[in-house]
Coordinates of C-alpha atoms and ligand atoms in Angstrom, one line a residue:
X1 CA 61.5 -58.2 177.6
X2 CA 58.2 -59.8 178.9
X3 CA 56.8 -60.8 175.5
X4 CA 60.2 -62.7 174.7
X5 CA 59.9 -64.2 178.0
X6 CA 56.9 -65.0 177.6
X7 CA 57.3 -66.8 174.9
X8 CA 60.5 -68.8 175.7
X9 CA 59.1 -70.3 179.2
X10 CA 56.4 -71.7 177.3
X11 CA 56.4 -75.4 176.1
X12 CA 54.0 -74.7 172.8
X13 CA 56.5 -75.6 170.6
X14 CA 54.4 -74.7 167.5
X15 CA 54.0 -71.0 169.0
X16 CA 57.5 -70.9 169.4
X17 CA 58.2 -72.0 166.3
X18 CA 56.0 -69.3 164.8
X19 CA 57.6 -66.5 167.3
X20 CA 61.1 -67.2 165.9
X21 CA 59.8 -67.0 162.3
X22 CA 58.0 -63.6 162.8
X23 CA 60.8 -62.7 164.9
X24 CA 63.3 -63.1 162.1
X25 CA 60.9 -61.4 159.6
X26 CA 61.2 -58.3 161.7
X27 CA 64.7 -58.1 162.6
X28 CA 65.9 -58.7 159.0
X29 CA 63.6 -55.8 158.4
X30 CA 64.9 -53.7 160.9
X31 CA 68.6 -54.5 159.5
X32 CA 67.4 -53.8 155.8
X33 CA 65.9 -49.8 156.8
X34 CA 66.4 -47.7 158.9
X35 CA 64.2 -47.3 161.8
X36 CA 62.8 -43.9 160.2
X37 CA 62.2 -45.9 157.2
X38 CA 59.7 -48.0 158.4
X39 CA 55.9 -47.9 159.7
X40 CA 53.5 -50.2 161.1
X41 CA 50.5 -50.1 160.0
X42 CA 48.0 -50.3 163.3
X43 CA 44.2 -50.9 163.4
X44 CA 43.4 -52.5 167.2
X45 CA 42.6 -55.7 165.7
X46 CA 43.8 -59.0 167.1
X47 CA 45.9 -59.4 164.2
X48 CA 47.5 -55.9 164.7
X49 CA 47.5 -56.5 168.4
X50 CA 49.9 -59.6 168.2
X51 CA 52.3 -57.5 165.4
X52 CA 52.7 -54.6 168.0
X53 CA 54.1 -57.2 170.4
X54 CA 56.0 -58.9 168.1
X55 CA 57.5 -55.6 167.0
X56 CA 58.2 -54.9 170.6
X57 CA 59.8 -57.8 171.1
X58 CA 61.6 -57.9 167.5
X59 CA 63.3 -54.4 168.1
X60 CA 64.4 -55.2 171.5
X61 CA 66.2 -58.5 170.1
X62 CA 67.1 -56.1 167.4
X63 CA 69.0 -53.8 169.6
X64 CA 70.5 -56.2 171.7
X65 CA 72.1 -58.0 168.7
X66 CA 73.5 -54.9 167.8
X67 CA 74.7 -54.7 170.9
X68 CA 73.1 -51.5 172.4
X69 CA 70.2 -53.0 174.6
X70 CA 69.5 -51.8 178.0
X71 CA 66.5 -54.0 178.5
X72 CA 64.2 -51.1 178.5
X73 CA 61.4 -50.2 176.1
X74 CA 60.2 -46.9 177.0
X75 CA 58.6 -45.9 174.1
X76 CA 57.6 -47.8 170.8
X77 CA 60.0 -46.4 168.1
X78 CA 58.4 -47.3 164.9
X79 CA 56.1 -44.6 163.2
X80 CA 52.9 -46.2 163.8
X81 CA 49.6 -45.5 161.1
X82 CA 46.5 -45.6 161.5
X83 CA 43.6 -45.1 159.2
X84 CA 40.8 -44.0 161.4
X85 CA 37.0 -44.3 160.0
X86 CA 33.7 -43.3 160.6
X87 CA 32.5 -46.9 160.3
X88 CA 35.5 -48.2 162.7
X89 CA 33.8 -50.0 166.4
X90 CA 33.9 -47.5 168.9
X91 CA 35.7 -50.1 170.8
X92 CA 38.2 -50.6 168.4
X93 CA 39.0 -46.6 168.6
X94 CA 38.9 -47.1 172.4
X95 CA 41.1 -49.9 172.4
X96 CA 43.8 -48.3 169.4
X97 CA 43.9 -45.1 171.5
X98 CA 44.6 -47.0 175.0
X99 CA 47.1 -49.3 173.3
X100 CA 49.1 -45.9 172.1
X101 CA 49.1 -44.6 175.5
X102 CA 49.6 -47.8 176.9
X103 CA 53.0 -48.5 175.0
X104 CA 53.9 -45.2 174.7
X105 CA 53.3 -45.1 170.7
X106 CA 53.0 -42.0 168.8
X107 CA 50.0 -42.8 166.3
X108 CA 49.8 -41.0 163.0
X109 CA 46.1 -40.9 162.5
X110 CA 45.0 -40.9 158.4
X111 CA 41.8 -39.8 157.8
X112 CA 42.1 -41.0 153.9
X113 CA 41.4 -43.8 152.2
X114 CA 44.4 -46.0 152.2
X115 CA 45.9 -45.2 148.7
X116 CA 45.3 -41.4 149.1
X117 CA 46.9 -41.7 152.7
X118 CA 49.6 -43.8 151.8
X119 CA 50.9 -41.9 149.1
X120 CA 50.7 -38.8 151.1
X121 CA 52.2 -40.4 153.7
X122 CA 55.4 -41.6 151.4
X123 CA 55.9 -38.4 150.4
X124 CA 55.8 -36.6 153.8
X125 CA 58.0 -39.1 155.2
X126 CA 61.1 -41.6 153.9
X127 CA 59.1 -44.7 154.5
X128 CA 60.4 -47.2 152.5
X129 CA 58.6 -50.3 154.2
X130 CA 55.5 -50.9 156.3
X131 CA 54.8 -53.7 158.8
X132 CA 51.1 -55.1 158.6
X133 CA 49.0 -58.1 160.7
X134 CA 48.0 -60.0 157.3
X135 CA 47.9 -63.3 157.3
X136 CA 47.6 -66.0 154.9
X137 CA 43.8 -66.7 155.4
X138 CA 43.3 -63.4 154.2
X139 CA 41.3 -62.2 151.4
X140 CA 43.9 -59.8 150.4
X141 CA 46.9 -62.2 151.1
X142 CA 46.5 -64.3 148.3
X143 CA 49.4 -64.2 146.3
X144 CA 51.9 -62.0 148.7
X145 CA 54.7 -63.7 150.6
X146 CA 56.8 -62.2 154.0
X147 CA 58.1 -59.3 152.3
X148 CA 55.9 -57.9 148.9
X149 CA 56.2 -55.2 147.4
X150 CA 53.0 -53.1 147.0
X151 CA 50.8 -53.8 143.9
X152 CA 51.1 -51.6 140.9
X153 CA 49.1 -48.3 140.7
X154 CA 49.8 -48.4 144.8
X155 CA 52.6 -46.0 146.2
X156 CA 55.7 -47.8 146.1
X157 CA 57.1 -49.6 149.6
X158 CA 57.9 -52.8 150.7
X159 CA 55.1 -54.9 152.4
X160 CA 56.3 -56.7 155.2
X161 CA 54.2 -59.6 157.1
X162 CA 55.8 -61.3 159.6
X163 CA 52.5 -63.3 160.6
X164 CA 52.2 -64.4 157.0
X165 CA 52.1 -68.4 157.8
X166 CA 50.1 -67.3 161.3
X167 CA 46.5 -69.3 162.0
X168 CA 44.0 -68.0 163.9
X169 CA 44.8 -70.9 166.4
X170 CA 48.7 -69.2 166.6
X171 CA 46.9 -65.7 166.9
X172 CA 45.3 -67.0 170.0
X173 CA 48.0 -69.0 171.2
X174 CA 50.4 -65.7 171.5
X175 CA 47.4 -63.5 172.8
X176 CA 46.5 -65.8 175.6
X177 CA 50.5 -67.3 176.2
X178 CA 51.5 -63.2 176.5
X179 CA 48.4 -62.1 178.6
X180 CA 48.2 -59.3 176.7
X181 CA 44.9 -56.4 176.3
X182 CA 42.9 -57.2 173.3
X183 CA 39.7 -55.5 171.6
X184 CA 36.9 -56.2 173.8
X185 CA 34.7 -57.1 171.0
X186 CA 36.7 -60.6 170.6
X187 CA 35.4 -61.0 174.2
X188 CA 31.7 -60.8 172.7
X189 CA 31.5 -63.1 170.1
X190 CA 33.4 -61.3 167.3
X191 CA 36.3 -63.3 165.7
X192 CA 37.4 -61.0 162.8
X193 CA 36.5 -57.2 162.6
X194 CA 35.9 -55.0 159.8
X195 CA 33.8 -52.0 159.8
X196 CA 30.1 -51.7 161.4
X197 CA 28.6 -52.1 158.6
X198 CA 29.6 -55.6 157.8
X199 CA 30.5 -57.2 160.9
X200 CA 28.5 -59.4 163.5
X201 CA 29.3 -61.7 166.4
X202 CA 30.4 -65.1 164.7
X203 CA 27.0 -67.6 164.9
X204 CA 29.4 -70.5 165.5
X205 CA 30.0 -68.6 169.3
X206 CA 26.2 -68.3 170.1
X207 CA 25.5 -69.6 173.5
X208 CA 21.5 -70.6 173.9
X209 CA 20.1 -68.9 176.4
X210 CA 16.7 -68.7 177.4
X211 CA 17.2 -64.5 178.0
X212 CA 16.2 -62.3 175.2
X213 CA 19.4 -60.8 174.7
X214 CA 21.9 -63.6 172.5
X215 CA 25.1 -64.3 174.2
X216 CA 28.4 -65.3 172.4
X217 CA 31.4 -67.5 173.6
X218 CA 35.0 -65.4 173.3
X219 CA 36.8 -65.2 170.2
X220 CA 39.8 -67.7 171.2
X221 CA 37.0 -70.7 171.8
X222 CA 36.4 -71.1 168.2
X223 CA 37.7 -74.7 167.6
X224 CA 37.8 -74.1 163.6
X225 CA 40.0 -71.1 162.4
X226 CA 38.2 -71.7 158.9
X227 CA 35.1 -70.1 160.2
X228 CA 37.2 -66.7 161.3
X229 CA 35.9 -65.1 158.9
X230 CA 31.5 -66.0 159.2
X231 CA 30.8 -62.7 160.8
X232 CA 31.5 -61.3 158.2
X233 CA 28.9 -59.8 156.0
X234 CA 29.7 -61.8 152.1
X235 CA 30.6 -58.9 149.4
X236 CA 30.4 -61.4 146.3
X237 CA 27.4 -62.7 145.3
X238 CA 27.2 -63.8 141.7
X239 CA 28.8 -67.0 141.6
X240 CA 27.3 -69.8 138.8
X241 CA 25.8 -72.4 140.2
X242 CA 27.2 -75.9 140.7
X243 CA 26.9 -78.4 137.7
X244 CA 23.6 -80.6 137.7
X245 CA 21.2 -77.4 138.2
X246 CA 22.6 -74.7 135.5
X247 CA 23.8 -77.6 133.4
X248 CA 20.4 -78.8 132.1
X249 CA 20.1 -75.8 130.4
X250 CA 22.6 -77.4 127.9
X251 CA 22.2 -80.2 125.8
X252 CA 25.8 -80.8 126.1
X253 CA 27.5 -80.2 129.1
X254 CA 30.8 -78.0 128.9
X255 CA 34.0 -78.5 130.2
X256 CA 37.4 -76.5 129.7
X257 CA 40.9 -78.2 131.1
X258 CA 43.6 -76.1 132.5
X259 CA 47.3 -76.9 132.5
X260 CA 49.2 -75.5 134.9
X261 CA 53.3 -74.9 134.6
X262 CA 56.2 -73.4 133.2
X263 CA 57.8 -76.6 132.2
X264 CA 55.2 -77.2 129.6
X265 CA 55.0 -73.5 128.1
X266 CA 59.0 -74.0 127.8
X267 CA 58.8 -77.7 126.4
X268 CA 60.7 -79.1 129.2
X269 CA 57.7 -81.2 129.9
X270 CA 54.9 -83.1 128.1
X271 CA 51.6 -82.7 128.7
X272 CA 50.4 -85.8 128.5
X273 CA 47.2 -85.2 130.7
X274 CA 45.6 -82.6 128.6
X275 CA 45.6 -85.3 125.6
X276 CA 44.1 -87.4 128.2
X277 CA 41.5 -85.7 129.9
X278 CA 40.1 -84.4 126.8
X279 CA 39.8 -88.1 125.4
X280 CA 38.3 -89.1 128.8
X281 CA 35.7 -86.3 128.8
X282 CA 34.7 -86.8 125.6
X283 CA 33.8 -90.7 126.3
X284 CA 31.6 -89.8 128.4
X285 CA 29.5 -87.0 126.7
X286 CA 31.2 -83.8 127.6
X287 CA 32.5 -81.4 124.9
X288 CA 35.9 -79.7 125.9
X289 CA 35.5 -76.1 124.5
X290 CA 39.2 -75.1 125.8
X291 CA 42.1 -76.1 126.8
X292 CA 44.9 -74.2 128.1
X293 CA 48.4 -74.0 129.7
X294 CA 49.2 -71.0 132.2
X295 CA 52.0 -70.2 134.2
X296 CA 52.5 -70.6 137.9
X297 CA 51.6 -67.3 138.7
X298 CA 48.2 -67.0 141.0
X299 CA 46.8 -64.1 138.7
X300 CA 47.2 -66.2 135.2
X301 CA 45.1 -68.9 137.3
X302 CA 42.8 -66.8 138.7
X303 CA 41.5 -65.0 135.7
X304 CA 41.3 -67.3 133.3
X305 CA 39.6 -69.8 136.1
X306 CA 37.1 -67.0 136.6
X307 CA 36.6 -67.0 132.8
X308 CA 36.3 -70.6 132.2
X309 CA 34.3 -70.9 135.3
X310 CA 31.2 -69.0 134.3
X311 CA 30.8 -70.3 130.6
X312 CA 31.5 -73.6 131.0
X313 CA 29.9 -76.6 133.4
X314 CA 33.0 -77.9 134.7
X315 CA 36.3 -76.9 134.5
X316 CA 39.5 -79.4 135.4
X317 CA 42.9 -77.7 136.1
X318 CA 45.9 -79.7 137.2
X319 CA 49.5 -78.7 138.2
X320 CA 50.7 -76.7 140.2
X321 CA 49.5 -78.5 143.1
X322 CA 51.4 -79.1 146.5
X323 CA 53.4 -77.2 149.2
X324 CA 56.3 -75.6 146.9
X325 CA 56.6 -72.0 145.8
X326 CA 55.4 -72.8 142.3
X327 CA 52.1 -74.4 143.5
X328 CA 49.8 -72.0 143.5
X329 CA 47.2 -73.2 141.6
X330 CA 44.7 -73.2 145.0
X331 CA 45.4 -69.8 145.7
X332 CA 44.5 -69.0 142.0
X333 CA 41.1 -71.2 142.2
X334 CA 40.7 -69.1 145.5
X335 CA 40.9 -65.8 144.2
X336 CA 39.0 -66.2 141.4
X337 CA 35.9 -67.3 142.9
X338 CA 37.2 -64.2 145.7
X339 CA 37.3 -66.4 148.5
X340 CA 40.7 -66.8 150.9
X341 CA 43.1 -69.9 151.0
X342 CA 42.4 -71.1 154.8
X343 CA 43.6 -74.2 156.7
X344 CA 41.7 -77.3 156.3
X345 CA 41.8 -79.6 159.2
X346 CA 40.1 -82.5 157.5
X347 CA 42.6 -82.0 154.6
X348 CA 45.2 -81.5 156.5
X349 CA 44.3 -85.0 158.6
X350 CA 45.0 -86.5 155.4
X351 CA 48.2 -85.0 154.4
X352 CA 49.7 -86.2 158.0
X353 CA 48.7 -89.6 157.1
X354 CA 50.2 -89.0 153.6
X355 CA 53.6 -88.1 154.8
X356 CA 53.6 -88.1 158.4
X357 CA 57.3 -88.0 159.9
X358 CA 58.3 -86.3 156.8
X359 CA 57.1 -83.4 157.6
X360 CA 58.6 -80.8 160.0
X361 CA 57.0 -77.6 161.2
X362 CA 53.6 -76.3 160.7
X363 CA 51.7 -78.8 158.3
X364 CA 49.1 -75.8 157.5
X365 CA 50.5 -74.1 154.5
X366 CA 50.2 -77.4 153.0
X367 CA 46.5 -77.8 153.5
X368 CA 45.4 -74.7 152.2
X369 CA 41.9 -74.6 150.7
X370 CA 39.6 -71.8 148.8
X371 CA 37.3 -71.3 152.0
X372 CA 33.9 -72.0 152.2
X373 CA 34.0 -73.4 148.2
X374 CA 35.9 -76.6 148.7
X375 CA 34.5 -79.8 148.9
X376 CA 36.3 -83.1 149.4
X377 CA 35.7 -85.6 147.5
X378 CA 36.7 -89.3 149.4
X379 CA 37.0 -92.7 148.0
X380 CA 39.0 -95.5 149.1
X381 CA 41.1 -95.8 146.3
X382 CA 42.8 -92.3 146.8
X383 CA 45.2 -91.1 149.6
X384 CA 44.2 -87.3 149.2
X385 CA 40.3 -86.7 148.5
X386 CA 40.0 -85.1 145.2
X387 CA 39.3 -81.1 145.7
X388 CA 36.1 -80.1 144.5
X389 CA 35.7 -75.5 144.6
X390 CA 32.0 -75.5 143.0
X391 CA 32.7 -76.4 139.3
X392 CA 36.3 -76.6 139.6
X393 CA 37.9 -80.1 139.6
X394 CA 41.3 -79.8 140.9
X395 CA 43.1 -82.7 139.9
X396 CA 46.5 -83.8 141.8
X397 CA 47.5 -86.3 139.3
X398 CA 51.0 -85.7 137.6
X399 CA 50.7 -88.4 135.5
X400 CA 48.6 -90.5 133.5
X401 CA 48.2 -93.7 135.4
X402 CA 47.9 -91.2 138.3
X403 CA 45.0 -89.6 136.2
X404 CA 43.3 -93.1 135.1
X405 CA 43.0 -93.4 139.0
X406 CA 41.6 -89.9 139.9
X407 CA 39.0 -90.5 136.6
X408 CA 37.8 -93.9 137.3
X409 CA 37.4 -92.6 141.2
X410 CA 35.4 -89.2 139.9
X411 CA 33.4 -90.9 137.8
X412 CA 32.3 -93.1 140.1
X413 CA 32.0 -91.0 142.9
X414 CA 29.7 -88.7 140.8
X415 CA 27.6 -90.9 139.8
X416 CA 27.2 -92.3 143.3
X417 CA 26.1 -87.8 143.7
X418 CA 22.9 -89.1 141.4
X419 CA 24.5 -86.8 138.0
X420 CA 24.4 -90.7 136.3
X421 CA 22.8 -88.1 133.4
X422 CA 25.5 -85.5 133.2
X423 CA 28.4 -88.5 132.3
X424 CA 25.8 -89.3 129.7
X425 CA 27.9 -91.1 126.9
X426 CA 28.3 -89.9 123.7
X427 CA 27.7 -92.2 120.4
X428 CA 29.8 -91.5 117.7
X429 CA 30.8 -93.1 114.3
X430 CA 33.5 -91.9 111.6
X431 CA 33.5 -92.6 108.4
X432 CA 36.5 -92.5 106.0
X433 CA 36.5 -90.8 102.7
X434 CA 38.7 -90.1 99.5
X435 CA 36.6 -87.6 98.2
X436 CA 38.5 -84.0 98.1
X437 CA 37.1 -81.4 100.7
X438 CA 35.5 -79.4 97.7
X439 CA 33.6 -82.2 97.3
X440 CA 32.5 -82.3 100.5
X441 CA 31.9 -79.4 101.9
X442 CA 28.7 -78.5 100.8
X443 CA 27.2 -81.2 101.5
X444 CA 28.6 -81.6 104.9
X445 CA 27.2 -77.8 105.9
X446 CA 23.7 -78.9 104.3
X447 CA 24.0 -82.1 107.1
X448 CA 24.7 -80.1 109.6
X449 CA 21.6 -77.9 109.2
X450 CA 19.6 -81.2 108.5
X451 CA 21.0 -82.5 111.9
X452 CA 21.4 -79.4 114.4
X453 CA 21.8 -82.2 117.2
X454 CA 24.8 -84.0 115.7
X455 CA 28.1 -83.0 115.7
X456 CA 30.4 -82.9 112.7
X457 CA 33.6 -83.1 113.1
X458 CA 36.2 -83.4 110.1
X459 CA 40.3 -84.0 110.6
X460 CA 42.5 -85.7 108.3
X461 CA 46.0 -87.7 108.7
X462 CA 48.2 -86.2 106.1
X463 CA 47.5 -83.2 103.8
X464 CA 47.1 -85.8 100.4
X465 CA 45.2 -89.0 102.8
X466 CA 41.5 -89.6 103.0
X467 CA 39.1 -87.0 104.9
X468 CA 37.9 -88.3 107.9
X469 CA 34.2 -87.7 109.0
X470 CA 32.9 -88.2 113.3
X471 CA 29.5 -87.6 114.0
X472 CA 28.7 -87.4 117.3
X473 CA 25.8 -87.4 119.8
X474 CA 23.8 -89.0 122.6
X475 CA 21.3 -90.5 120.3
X476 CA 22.5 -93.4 118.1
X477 CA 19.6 -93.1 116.5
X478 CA 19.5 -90.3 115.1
X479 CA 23.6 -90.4 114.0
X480 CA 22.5 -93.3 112.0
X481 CA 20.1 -91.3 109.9
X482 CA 22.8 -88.9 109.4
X483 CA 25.2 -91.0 108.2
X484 CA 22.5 -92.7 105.8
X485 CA 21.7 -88.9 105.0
X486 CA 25.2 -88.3 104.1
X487 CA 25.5 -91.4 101.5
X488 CA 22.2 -90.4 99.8
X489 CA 23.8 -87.4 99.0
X490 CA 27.0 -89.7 97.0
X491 CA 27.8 -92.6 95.2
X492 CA 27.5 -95.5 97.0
X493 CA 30.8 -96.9 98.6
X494 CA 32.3 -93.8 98.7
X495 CA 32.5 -93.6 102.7
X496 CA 33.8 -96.8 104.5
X497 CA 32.9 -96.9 108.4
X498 CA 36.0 -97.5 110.5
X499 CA 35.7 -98.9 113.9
Ligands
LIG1 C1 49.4 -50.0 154.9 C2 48.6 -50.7 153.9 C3 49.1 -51.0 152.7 C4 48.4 -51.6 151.7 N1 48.9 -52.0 150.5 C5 48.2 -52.5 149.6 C6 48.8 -52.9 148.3 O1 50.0 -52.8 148.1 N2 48.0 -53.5 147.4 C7 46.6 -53.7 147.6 O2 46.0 -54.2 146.7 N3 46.1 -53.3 148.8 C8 46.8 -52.8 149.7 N4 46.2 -52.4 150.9 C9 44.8 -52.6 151.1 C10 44.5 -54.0 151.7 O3 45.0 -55.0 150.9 C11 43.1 -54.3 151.9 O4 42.3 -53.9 150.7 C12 42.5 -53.7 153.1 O5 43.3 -53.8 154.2 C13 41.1 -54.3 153.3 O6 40.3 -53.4 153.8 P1 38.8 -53.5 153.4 O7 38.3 -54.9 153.9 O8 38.2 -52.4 154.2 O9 38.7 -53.3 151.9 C14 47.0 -51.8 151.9 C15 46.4 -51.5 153.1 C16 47.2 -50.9 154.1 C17 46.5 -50.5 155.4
LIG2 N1 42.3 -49.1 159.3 C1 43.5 -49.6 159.3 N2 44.5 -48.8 159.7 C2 45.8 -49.4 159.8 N3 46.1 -50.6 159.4 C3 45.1 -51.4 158.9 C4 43.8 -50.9 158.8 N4 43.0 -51.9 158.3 C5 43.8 -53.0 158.1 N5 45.1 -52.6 158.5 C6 46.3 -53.5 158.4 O1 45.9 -54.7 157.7 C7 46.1 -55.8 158.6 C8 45.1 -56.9 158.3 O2 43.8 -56.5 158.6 P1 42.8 -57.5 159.2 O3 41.5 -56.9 159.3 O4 42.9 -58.8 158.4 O5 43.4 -57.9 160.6 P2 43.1 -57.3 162.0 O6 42.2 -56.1 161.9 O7 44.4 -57.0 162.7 O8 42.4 -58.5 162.8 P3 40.9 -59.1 162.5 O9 41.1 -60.1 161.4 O10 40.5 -59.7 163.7 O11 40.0 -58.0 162.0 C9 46.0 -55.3 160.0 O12 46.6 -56.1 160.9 C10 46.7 -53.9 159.8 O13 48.1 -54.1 159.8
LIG3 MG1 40.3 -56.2 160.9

């Protein structure tokens, strides 16, 4: 089998790697349903392309380990679907069509949207499991894994994605190792193809040339597989701005904290960095509106990051980050702001350092980061930048002196960003009281009318102890005539200021 072959003479030992993986994916497919159960879902894109082969080579193994091989592969024996559309390249249509004839594959052509076509498909036919070319990067991977069942409100069947943990740079790698036919447009400058309408050449391929007509370098020369995806036309647009230019609208600059893990919803663990965080933003002039604890599960993360995202300045989330299953607080941060997880190389650069021979296989999955959002944030003190996605802080730390260190480096490294005014330090003072809260009360709401700018906070120890009274702001000032406000209104004596 030439792809096999292909693939075993050569001395990429990453590709290989990768093979073997998808390789597995398929045949423990092909073992799980029947061969009548199963589709591949087939659109001529470089994605698709390498999955046809794979699926070539993956029933062929199949076959032989069941012992009835005779090294041919006449025809392609897996129903094969594809969702044709008026918007589709005319080149991809030429090269899907020349690919069926080419591998002898009988193509189902759907002329529905891919619900509609699915469901009809399902019920036409016992499909219990469909083999697609989606890879990690992508949009709509976030939050699948090799085999995934379809969403809810989708006809039911199994998703299976043996490229999964493929990057572009693997995509390539098989493509140009298997001297295989591709989509011509990958030839001109296009990296990743959707419809007419929202696809152009990737920029990052432009050659200058002095002739009127703009020339691109082939789709296998991009050096960064993060930019895959820059000929593509953006569909999301409102995203709030970064802190320091939305912020000033506020007096007060907002933050909300996010915990994420099971082990704190079921009390195995304390959160001790919530308690933390929120003392630490509060020292230095932000007020914490929320705080929350979610479980590892990418759609908890994602809609309440979205949420917190677009009423507050800055939002800090920590847990759930690293290479296990559980961590998927990136891919959360990802798809709230809509954007894919893709391989950081720069990241990733860092993680080597980190834990170099203790790693095995592909370091990617570890360095995973909400494209196009992310920035890194270096300082010397730290091993692993902190991860900045607009105005989410996501903070590694898993403990507090692990948190002191991340702080005391964002604080600093902010500042150094010129946003000295948006760590701004609150003043406070409280003042201690045995008057009952009847007593209180009224006059307290009158303050707080009288002084608009100055917070008022009340807590008390114990149900019978004294009433504790903070006011807070950024002008001393001004909390000083509100405390000398708020002993006019008593007897003298009765409030004693505690340090
Ligand atoms: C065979 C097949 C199965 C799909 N199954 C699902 C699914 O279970 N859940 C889902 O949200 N989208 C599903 N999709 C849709 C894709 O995730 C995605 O929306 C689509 O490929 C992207 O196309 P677009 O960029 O034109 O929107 C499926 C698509 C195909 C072709
Ligand atoms: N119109 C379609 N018909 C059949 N399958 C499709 C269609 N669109 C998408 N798919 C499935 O979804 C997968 C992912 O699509 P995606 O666009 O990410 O990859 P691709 O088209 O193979 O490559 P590229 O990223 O270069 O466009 C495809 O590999 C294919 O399995
Ligand atoms: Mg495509």
């Amino acid at each position: 089998m030439e792809i096999d072959k292909a693939i075993r003479e050569s001395d990429d030992k990453r590709l290989k790697t990768k093979y073997n993986n998808a390789i597995f994916v398929i045949t423990r497919a092909l073992s799980l349903y029947s061969i009548e159960e199963v589709a591949f879902s087939f659109n001529g894109g470089k994605d698709s392309t390498v999955l046809l082969h794979l699926l070539r080579a993956g029933y062929f193994l199949h076959k032989k380990e069941m012992g009835c091989s005779n090294g041919g592969l006449p025809n392609f024996p897996v129903r094969t679907i594809y969702f044709e559309s008026p918007s589709a390249f005319t080149e991809i249509n030429a090269f899907t069509y020349d690919a069926a004839q080419t591998y002898g594959i009988q193509l189902d052509i759907i002329r529905q949207d891919f619900k509609s076509g699915l469901e009809a498909l399902l019920t036409a036919n016992p499909i219990r499991a469909i083999f697609l070319g989606v890879r990690i990067g992508d949009p709509t991977a976030v939050g699948q894994e090799q085999f995934s069942p379809s969403s809810p409100g989708w006809p039911p069947f199994m998703r299976v994605n043996p490229i999964l943990d493929w990057s572009y740079r693997d995509v390539w790698a098989f493509l140009l190792t298997c001297k295989v036919k591709y989509c011509s447009l990958y030839d001109q400058g296009y990296t990743s193809i959707g419809s007419i309408h929202d696809t152009v050449p990737n920029a990052l391929l432009s050659v200058n040339d002095t002739s009127s007509k703009e020339k691109f370098k082939p789709a296998y020369m991009l050096s960064d597989g993060r930019s895959e995806r820059a000929g593509r036309v953006k569909k999301n647009a409102s995203i709030k701005n970064d802190v320091g230019s939305d912020s000033q609208k506020h007096e007060v600059l907002l933050a909300s904290v996010i915990a994420v893990g099971d082990e704190i919803l079921s009390g195995t663990v304390d959160d001790q960095l919530g308690l933390s965080l929120c003392k630490k933003l509060t020292s230095v002039g932000w007020s914490v509106q929320q705080t929350s604890v979610l479980r590892n599960d990418i759609d908890s993360v994602s809609e309440e990051v979205d949420r917190q995202r677009s009423i507050c300045d800055m939002v800090f989330i920590y847990g759930g980050v690293g290479p296990l299953h559980s961590d998927v607080t990136l891919a959360g941060v990802a798809k709230a702001f809509g954007v894919r997880l893709a391989p950081d190389e720069e990241f990733e650069e860092y993680l080597r350092h980190l834990i170099s021979e203790h790693c095995t296989g592909d370091r990617n999955e570890m360095a995973q980061l909400p494209e196009g959002i992310t920035e890194l944030l270096h300082h010397e003190k730290l091993s692993v930048p902190l991860i900045k996605c607009r105005n989410v802080i996501v903070l590694a730390a898993t403990n507090t002196e692990e948190l002191e260190k991340e702080w005391e480096c964002l604080t600093e490294l902010t500042k150094l960003g010129g946003s000295t005014s948006l760590m701004e330090l609150y003043a406070s003072r409280r003042l201690m009281t045995s008057l009952t809260d009847v007593e209180v009360a009224e006059p307290l709401s009158k303050l707080g009318l009288e002084f608009p700018d100055i917070y008022l906070g009340c807590y008390r120890k114990s149900r019978q102890g004294p009433i504790i009274i903070c006011l807070k702001g950024k002008d001393n000032a001004r909390i000083d005539s509100a405390v000398h406000a708020l002993r006019k209104k008593f007897k003298e004596g009765v409030f004693v200021d505690m340090k």
